[in-house]
């Protein structure tokens, strides 16, 4: 997530909320539909303003770079695909120079808390262990067990797990986003994402399918080890029952919902297109052919 000090939600600026009284953590994998859920929750102005503020890796201080997704299979072809597509680390550093991680954390909590005292955030497994490690670098948190640590920082935490059935479609969506830096179609409209040729790469997509599955297994293991029963949302069901799913989440969080609450349709546009469909077919064909030759 890019630095956010100039983009606090208007509601957060109008009210002084120092500490939330309840929190939720959206536990997800990239391109699982978590952004759609976050948008729905933010639009209510009742459930915090969940964003991805803790995605920097401990080793670099910035979010995972595109090529770092493929360290296990990196070759000259992949390096060539991403040449010139990186962004300067200075645009993404967490925390920014001169700020401690504790101050960064407190600021993120402040601007992600809605006027009614609800805080929300989103984390991906790919950097969740790094996030926990960085929290433990703060002296008062060093000895706390993981769930105690999280509940100390995020009061009364609820865990929301977002998953997507179509793992191939998810991996292709991620592969396209890594090439373009376009994580939502609005980025193209706002001229944020570069317009460049997109490359199909079977090994890269197959690697991302496996990576997503590994990350989801790690989330399930984390929930089991810590006796957490998350509220689970399936992307395909969220799309079909947008308002009903949103209201179910609000009930799960014990948020008082006014009778006149109007659920606005999300502004996010579906990113799957004819190219995505074509790539899914091409991937499936090549995957089946590879299995036949084994």
mmCIF file of C-alpha atoms in Angstrom:
data_model
loop_
_atom_site.group_PDB
_atom_site.id
_atom_site.type_symbol
_atom_site.label_atom_id
_atom_site.label_comp_id
_atom_site.label_asym_id
_atom_site.label_seq_id
_atom_site.Cartn_x
_atom_site.Cartn_y
_atom_site.Cartn_z
ATOM 1 C CA UNK A 1 0.000 0.000 0.000
ATOM 2 C CA UNK A 2 1.386 3.397 -0.936
ATOM 3 C CA UNK A 3 1.926 6.037 1.729
ATOM 4 C CA UNK A 4 -1.332 7.504 2.895
ATOM 5 C CA UNK A 5 -0.712 10.615 4.979
ATOM 6 C CA UNK A 6 -2.481 12.924 2.550
ATOM 7 C CA UNK A 7 -5.568 10.786 1.985
ATOM 8 C CA UNK A 8 -7.301 10.344 5.327
ATOM 9 C CA UNK A 9 -11.032 9.581 5.019
ATOM 10 C CA UNK A 10 -13.119 12.732 5.498
ATOM 11 C CA UNK A 11 -15.067 11.145 8.330
ATOM 12 C CA UNK A 12 -11.843 10.260 10.129
ATOM 13 C CA UNK A 13 -10.711 13.880 9.901
ATOM 14 C CA UNK A 14 -13.972 15.215 11.332
ATOM 15 C CA UNK A 15 -13.947 13.024 14.420
ATOM 16 C CA UNK A 16 -11.292 12.387 17.047
ATOM 17 C CA UNK A 17 -11.041 8.636 17.483
ATOM 18 C CA UNK A 18 -7.901 7.709 19.379
ATOM 19 C CA UNK A 19 -8.484 3.997 19.961
ATOM 20 C CA UNK A 20 -11.115 1.696 18.467
ATOM 21 C CA UNK A 21 -13.257 -0.435 20.741
ATOM 22 C CA UNK A 22 -13.623 -3.251 18.220
ATOM 23 C CA UNK A 23 -11.506 -4.403 15.293
ATOM 24 C CA UNK A 24 -11.462 -6.824 12.415
ATOM 25 C CA UNK A 25 -8.683 -8.283 10.310
ATOM 26 C CA UNK A 26 -9.482 -9.360 6.761
ATOM 27 C CA UNK A 27 -7.251 -12.376 6.101
ATOM 28 C CA UNK A 28 -6.811 -12.985 2.404
ATOM 29 C CA UNK A 29 -4.624 -13.760 -0.579
ATOM 30 C CA UNK A 30 -4.008 -11.429 -3.504
ATOM 31 C CA UNK A 31 -6.893 -11.097 -5.984
ATOM 32 C CA UNK A 32 -9.305 -13.045 -3.782
ATOM 33 C CA UNK A 33 -11.989 -10.347 -3.709
ATOM 34 C CA UNK A 34 -10.837 -8.664 -0.510
ATOM 35 C CA UNK A 35 -10.755 -5.224 -2.164
ATOM 36 C CA UNK A 36 -14.423 -5.557 -3.121
ATOM 37 C CA UNK A 37 -15.262 -6.415 0.483
ATOM 38 C CA UNK A 38 -13.183 -3.521 1.814
ATOM 39 C CA UNK A 39 -14.954 -1.091 -0.486
ATOM 40 C CA UNK A 40 -18.354 -2.315 0.702
ATOM 41 C CA UNK A 41 -17.376 -1.926 4.355
ATOM 42 C CA UNK A 42 -15.839 1.525 3.884
ATOM 43 C CA UNK A 43 -18.922 2.797 2.081
ATOM 44 C CA UNK A 44 -21.120 2.137 5.125
ATOM 45 C CA UNK A 45 -19.050 4.578 7.223
ATOM 46 C CA UNK A 46 -19.794 2.166 10.087
ATOM 47 C CA UNK A 47 -17.040 -0.435 9.761
ATOM 48 C CA UNK A 48 -13.784 1.442 9.686
ATOM 49 C CA UNK A 49 -11.751 2.134 6.568
ATOM 50 C CA UNK A 50 -9.848 -1.093 5.864
ATOM 51 C CA UNK A 51 -6.760 -0.730 3.707
ATOM 52 C CA UNK A 52 -3.537 -2.663 3.234
ATOM 53 C CA UNK A 53 -1.123 -0.581 5.317
ATOM 54 C CA UNK A 54 1.108 -3.363 6.646
ATOM 55 C CA UNK A 55 2.257 -5.058 3.443
ATOM 56 C CA UNK A 56 5.948 -4.116 3.537
ATOM 57 C CA UNK A 57 8.445 -6.948 3.871
ATOM 58 C CA UNK A 58 10.797 -6.709 6.820
ATOM 59 C CA UNK A 59 13.875 -7.317 4.673
ATOM 60 C CA UNK A 60 13.221 -4.412 2.292
ATOM 61 C CA UNK A 61 10.785 -2.048 3.993
ATOM 62 C CA UNK A 62 8.568 -2.055 0.891
ATOM 63 C CA UNK A 63 5.823 -4.358 -0.444
ATOM 64 C CA UNK A 64 6.876 -7.460 -2.350
ATOM 65 C CA UNK A 65 8.198 -6.510 -5.775
ATOM 66 C CA UNK A 66 6.776 -8.379 -8.802
ATOM 67 C CA UNK A 67 9.902 -10.438 -9.463
ATOM 68 C CA UNK A 68 10.035 -11.467 -5.797
ATOM 69 C CA UNK A 69 6.902 -13.539 -6.346
ATOM 70 C CA UNK A 70 8.953 -15.778 -8.632
ATOM 71 C CA UNK A 71 12.261 -16.188 -6.809
ATOM 72 C CA UNK A 72 11.929 -19.991 -6.968
ATOM 73 C CA UNK A 73 11.475 -20.102 -10.756
ATOM 74 C CA UNK A 74 13.198 -16.895 -11.851
ATOM 75 C CA UNK A 75 14.762 -17.034 -15.313
ATOM 76 C CA UNK A 76 15.884 -14.603 -18.008
ATOM 77 C CA UNK A 77 12.453 -14.614 -19.656
ATOM 78 C CA UNK A 78 10.704 -13.441 -16.491
ATOM 79 C CA UNK A 79 13.383 -10.840 -15.851
ATOM 80 C CA UNK A 80 12.849 -9.497 -19.381
ATOM 81 C CA UNK A 81 9.062 -9.330 -18.922
ATOM 82 C CA UNK A 82 9.381 -7.144 -15.839
ATOM 83 C CA UNK A 83 12.231 -4.967 -17.064
ATOM 84 C CA UNK A 84 11.174 -1.330 -16.691
ATOM 85 C CA UNK A 85 7.955 -2.210 -14.875
ATOM 86 C CA UNK A 86 9.145 -1.691 -11.310
ATOM 87 C CA UNK A 87 8.258 1.295 -9.150
ATOM 88 C CA UNK A 88 10.749 3.250 -7.032
ATOM 89 C CA UNK A 89 10.996 1.875 -3.505
ATOM 90 C CA UNK A 90 10.771 5.423 -2.145
ATOM 91 C CA UNK A 91 7.111 5.575 -3.202
ATOM 92 C CA UNK A 92 6.192 2.585 -1.048
ATOM 93 C CA UNK A 93 8.454 2.619 2.004
ATOM 94 C CA UNK A 94 6.843 1.715 5.364
ATOM 95 C CA UNK A 95 7.287 3.575 7.587
ATOM 96 C CA UNK A 96 8.543 6.651 5.756
ATOM 97 C CA UNK A 97 11.994 7.938 6.718
ATOM 98 C CA UNK A 98 12.094 9.488 10.163
ATOM 99 C CA UNK A 99 9.031 7.681 11.534
ATOM 100 C CA UNK A 100 9.118 4.735 13.922
ATOM 101 C CA UNK A 101 7.047 1.656 13.162
ATOM 102 C CA UNK A 102 5.046 2.224 16.341
ATOM 103 C CA UNK A 103 4.088 5.736 15.205
ATOM 104 C CA UNK A 104 3.263 4.382 11.757
ATOM 105 C CA UNK A 105 1.066 1.704 13.336
ATOM 106 C CA UNK A 106 -0.771 4.216 15.513
ATOM 107 C CA UNK A 107 -1.368 6.513 12.555
ATOM 108 C CA UNK A 108 -2.727 3.646 10.463
ATOM 109 C CA UNK A 109 -5.112 2.671 13.263
ATOM 110 C CA UNK A 110 -6.278 6.263 13.644
ATOM 111 C CA UNK A 111 -7.177 6.835 9.998
ATOM 112 C CA UNK A 112 -8.674 3.342 9.598
ATOM 113 C CA UNK A 113 -11.138 3.782 12.480
ATOM 114 C CA UNK A 114 -14.642 5.054 11.745
ATOM 115 C CA UNK A 115 -16.415 7.581 14.014
ATOM 116 C CA UNK A 116 -18.239 4.790 15.868
ATOM 117 C CA UNK A 117 -14.937 3.267 17.028
ATOM 118 C CA UNK A 118 -14.605 0.370 14.569
ATOM 119 C CA UNK A 119 -11.191 -0.380 13.068
ATOM 120 C CA UNK A 120 -10.563 -2.576 10.041
ATOM 121 C CA UNK A 121 -7.504 -3.712 8.147
ATOM 122 C CA UNK A 122 -6.521 -6.196 5.465
ATOM 123 C CA UNK A 123 -3.509 -8.520 5.474
ATOM 124 C CA UNK A 124 -2.215 -11.165 3.080
ATOM 125 C CA UNK A 125 -0.413 -14.280 4.240
ATOM 126 C CA UNK A 126 2.551 -13.459 2.018
ATOM 127 C CA UNK A 127 3.661 -10.752 4.450
ATOM 128 C CA UNK A 128 1.674 -11.583 7.601
ATOM 129 C CA UNK A 129 4.659 -13.285 9.337
ATOM 130 C CA UNK A 130 6.790 -10.209 8.548
ATOM 131 C CA UNK A 131 4.105 -7.955 10.027
ATOM 132 C CA UNK A 132 4.059 -9.980 13.247
ATOM 133 C CA UNK A 133 7.857 -9.866 13.396
ATOM 134 C CA UNK A 134 7.875 -6.077 12.991
ATOM 135 C CA UNK A 135 5.293 -5.735 15.755
ATOM 136 C CA UNK A 136 7.540 -7.770 18.039
ATOM 137 C CA UNK A 137 10.366 -5.326 17.376
ATOM 138 C CA UNK A 138 8.364 -2.826 19.434
ATOM 139 C CA UNK A 139 9.716 -3.398 22.985
ATOM 140 C CA UNK A 140 6.397 -3.728 24.838
ATOM 141 C CA UNK A 141 5.199 -6.413 22.408
ATOM 142 C CA UNK A 142 8.304 -8.618 22.254
ATOM 143 C CA UNK A 143 7.145 -11.408 24.560
ATOM 144 C CA UNK A 144 3.447 -11.533 23.694
ATOM 145 C CA UNK A 145 1.974 -14.630 22.013
ATOM 146 C CA UNK A 146 0.637 -13.905 18.546
ATOM 147 C CA UNK A 147 -3.077 -13.710 19.299
ATOM 148 C CA UNK A 148 -2.445 -11.736 22.492
ATOM 149 C CA UNK A 149 -0.244 -9.394 20.496
ATOM 150 C CA UNK A 150 -2.949 -8.826 17.898
ATOM 151 C CA UNK A 151 -5.706 -8.326 20.464
ATOM 152 C CA UNK A 152 -3.523 -5.861 22.364
ATOM 153 C CA UNK A 153 -2.970 -3.734 19.275
ATOM 154 C CA UNK A 154 -6.376 -4.303 17.677
ATOM 155 C CA UNK A 155 -9.021 -4.385 20.457
ATOM 156 C CA UNK A 156 -11.670 -7.121 20.327
ATOM 157 C CA UNK A 157 -10.380 -8.554 17.033
ATOM 158 C CA UNK A 158 -12.630 -10.418 14.620
ATOM 159 C CA UNK A 159 -11.113 -12.469 11.813
ATOM 160 C CA UNK A 160 -12.684 -12.430 8.350
ATOM 161 C CA UNK A 161 -11.288 -14.936 5.866
ATOM 162 C CA UNK A 162 -11.772 -14.210 2.162
ATOM 163 C CA UNK A 163 -11.266 -16.961 -0.401
ATOM 164 C CA UNK A 164 -11.944 -17.497 -4.084
ATOM 165 C CA UNK A 165 -12.977 -20.798 -5.632
ATOM 166 C CA UNK A 166 -11.475 -20.107 -9.054
ATOM 167 C CA UNK A 167 -7.781 -20.308 -8.208
ATOM 168 C CA UNK A 168 -6.688 -20.241 -11.849
ATOM 169 C CA UNK A 169 -8.688 -17.092 -12.513
ATOM 170 C CA UNK A 170 -7.241 -15.609 -9.334
ATOM 171 C CA UNK A 171 -3.679 -16.425 -10.378
ATOM 172 C CA UNK A 172 -4.191 -14.942 -13.841
ATOM 173 C CA UNK A 173 -5.654 -11.795 -12.311
ATOM 174 C CA UNK A 174 -2.576 -11.516 -10.104
ATOM 175 C CA UNK A 175 -0.219 -12.174 -13.027
ATOM 176 C CA UNK A 176 -1.841 -9.364 -15.039
ATOM 177 C CA UNK A 177 -1.718 -6.956 -12.094
ATOM 178 C CA UNK A 178 1.954 -7.675 -11.461
ATOM 179 C CA UNK A 179 2.756 -6.790 -15.073
ATOM 180 C CA UNK A 180 0.738 -3.561 -15.171
ATOM 181 C CA UNK A 181 0.501 -2.296 -11.560
ATOM 182 C CA UNK A 182 -3.237 -2.028 -12.259
ATOM 183 C CA UNK A 183 -5.006 -3.519 -9.246
ATOM 184 C CA UNK A 184 -8.410 -2.100 -10.207
ATOM 185 C CA UNK A 185 -9.801 -0.793 -13.497
ATOM 186 C CA UNK A 186 -10.112 2.667 -11.964
ATOM 187 C CA UNK A 187 -6.302 2.778 -12.028
ATOM 188 C CA UNK A 188 -6.424 2.739 -15.828
ATOM 189 C CA UNK A 189 -9.068 5.481 -15.906
ATOM 190 C CA UNK A 190 -6.916 7.595 -13.596
ATOM 191 C CA UNK A 191 -3.795 6.897 -15.687
ATOM 192 C CA UNK A 192 -2.103 5.170 -12.763
ATOM 193 C CA UNK A 193 -1.361 1.878 -14.463
ATOM 194 C CA UNK A 194 0.911 1.699 -17.495
ATOM 195 C CA UNK A 195 -0.558 0.512 -20.779
ATOM 196 C CA UNK A 196 1.789 -2.240 -21.901
ATOM 197 C CA UNK A 197 1.713 -5.532 -23.698
ATOM 198 C CA UNK A 198 0.710 -8.402 -21.427
ATOM 199 C CA UNK A 199 2.576 -11.682 -21.671
ATOM 200 C CA UNK A 200 1.146 -15.141 -21.083
ATOM 201 C CA UNK A 201 3.634 -17.253 -19.132
ATOM 202 C CA UNK A 202 2.487 -20.743 -18.158
ATOM 203 C CA UNK A 203 5.158 -21.382 -15.519
ATOM 204 C CA UNK A 204 4.536 -18.032 -13.850
ATOM 205 C CA UNK A 205 0.772 -18.558 -13.688
ATOM 206 C CA UNK A 206 1.172 -22.140 -12.484
ATOM 207 C CA UNK A 207 3.576 -20.922 -9.803
ATOM 208 C CA UNK A 208 1.027 -18.324 -8.646
ATOM 209 C CA UNK A 209 -1.722 -20.969 -8.466
ATOM 210 C CA UNK A 210 0.486 -23.035 -6.168
ATOM 211 C CA UNK A 211 1.514 -19.967 -4.165
ATOM 212 C CA UNK A 212 -2.101 -18.955 -3.558
ATOM 213 C CA UNK A 213 -2.929 -22.491 -2.428
ATOM 214 C CA UNK A 214 0.080 -22.493 -0.071
ATOM 215 C CA UNK A 215 -0.931 -19.146 1.406
ATOM 216 C CA UNK A 216 -4.484 -20.349 1.996
ATOM 217 C CA UNK A 217 -3.189 -23.508 3.669
ATOM 218 C CA UNK A 218 -1.051 -21.307 5.922
ATOM 219 C CA UNK A 219 -4.069 -19.220 6.908
ATOM 220 C CA UNK A 220 -6.005 -22.370 7.764
ATOM 221 C CA UNK A 221 -3.096 -23.656 9.825
ATOM 222 C CA UNK A 222 -2.876 -20.324 11.653
ATOM 223 C CA UNK A 223 -6.588 -20.398 12.464
ATOM 224 C CA UNK A 224 -6.383 -24.000 13.694
ATOM 225 C CA UNK A 225 -3.275 -23.454 15.829
ATOM 226 C CA UNK A 226 -4.815 -20.443 17.563
ATOM 227 C CA UNK A 227 -8.357 -21.812 17.867
ATOM 228 C CA UNK A 228 -9.758 -19.070 15.639
ATOM 229 C CA UNK A 229 -13.017 -19.603 13.782
ATOM 230 C CA UNK A 230 -13.017 -16.886 11.132
ATOM 231 C CA UNK A 231 -16.081 -15.524 9.414
ATOM 232 C CA UNK A 232 -15.577 -16.865 5.885
ATOM 233 C CA UNK A 233 -16.533 -15.033 2.708
ATOM 234 C CA UNK A 234 -16.323 -16.630 -0.732
ATOM 235 C CA UNK A 235 -15.679 -14.143 -3.524
ATOM 236 C CA UNK A 236 -18.124 -15.746 -5.947
ATOM 237 C CA UNK A 237 -20.891 -15.539 -3.311
ATOM 238 C CA UNK A 238 -19.983 -11.940 -2.445
ATOM 239 C CA UNK A 239 -20.477 -10.959 -6.082
ATOM 240 C CA UNK A 240 -23.864 -12.692 -6.258
ATOM 241 C CA UNK A 241 -25.184 -11.525 -2.861
ATOM 242 C CA UNK A 242 -23.344 -8.247 -2.310
ATOM 243 C CA UNK A 243 -25.760 -6.519 0.069
ATOM 244 C CA UNK A 244 -26.701 -9.664 2.007
ATOM 245 C CA UNK A 245 -23.040 -10.539 2.540
ATOM 246 C CA UNK A 246 -22.220 -7.015 3.685
ATOM 247 C CA UNK A 247 -25.065 -7.030 6.202
ATOM 248 C CA UNK A 248 -23.931 -10.443 7.465
ATOM 249 C CA UNK A 249 -20.446 -9.048 8.099
ATOM 250 C CA UNK A 250 -21.873 -6.070 9.992
ATOM 251 C CA UNK A 251 -23.902 -8.450 12.169
ATOM 252 C CA UNK A 252 -20.803 -10.571 12.783
ATOM 253 C CA UNK A 253 -18.991 -7.444 13.979
ATOM 254 C CA UNK A 254 -21.907 -6.515 16.259
ATOM 255 C CA UNK A 255 -22.243 -3.154 14.552
ATOM 256 C CA UNK A 256 -25.522 -1.355 15.106
ATOM 257 C CA UNK A 257 -27.006 -0.842 11.656
ATOM 258 C CA UNK A 258 -29.552 1.944 11.170
ATOM 259 C CA UNK A 259 -32.832 0.895 9.595
ATOM 260 C CA UNK A 260 -32.336 3.396 6.785
ATOM 261 C CA UNK A 261 -28.883 2.140 5.770
ATOM 262 C CA UNK A 262 -28.568 2.241 2.009
ATOM 263 C CA UNK A 263 -26.038 -0.157 0.517
ATOM 264 C CA UNK A 264 -24.481 1.487 -2.497
ATOM 265 C CA UNK A 265 -23.307 -0.634 -5.375
ATOM 266 C CA UNK A 266 -19.560 -0.918 -5.462
ATOM 267 C CA UNK A 267 -17.622 1.264 -7.883
ATOM 268 C CA UNK A 268 -15.046 -1.421 -8.542
ATOM 269 C CA UNK A 269 -15.268 -2.859 -12.026
ATOM 270 C CA UNK A 270 -14.735 -6.522 -12.723
ATOM 271 C CA UNK A 271 -11.259 -6.930 -14.191
ATOM 272 C CA UNK A 272 -11.704 -10.318 -15.837
ATOM 273 C CA UNK A 273 -12.031 -9.848 -19.604
ATOM 274 C CA UNK A 274 -11.706 -11.773 -22.854
ATOM 275 C CA UNK A 275 -7.955 -11.970 -22.378
ATOM 276 C CA UNK A 276 -8.440 -13.534 -18.949
ATOM 277 C CA UNK A 277 -10.854 -16.094 -20.391
ATOM 278 C CA UNK A 278 -8.445 -16.903 -23.215
ATOM 279 C CA UNK A 279 -5.557 -17.319 -20.788
ATOM 280 C CA UNK A 280 -7.594 -19.620 -18.543
ATOM 281 C CA UNK A 281 -8.309 -21.851 -21.538
ATOM 282 C CA UNK A 282 -4.673 -21.757 -22.629
ATOM 283 C CA UNK A 283 -3.452 -22.549 -19.118
ATOM 284 C CA UNK A 284 -5.862 -25.482 -18.734
ATOM 285 C CA UNK A 285 -4.817 -26.893 -22.118
ATOM 286 C CA UNK A 286 -1.116 -26.685 -21.268
ATOM 287 C CA UNK A 287 -1.669 -28.057 -17.761
ATOM 288 C CA UNK A 288 -3.528 -31.083 -19.104
ATOM 289 C CA UNK A 289 -0.868 -31.649 -21.764
ATOM 290 C CA UNK A 290 1.867 -31.511 -19.135
ATOM 291 C CA UNK A 291 0.044 -34.073 -16.980
ATOM 292 C CA UNK A 292 -0.362 -36.447 -19.933
ATOM 293 C CA UNK A 293 3.387 -36.437 -20.567
ATOM 294 C CA UNK A 294 4.228 -37.266 -16.940
#
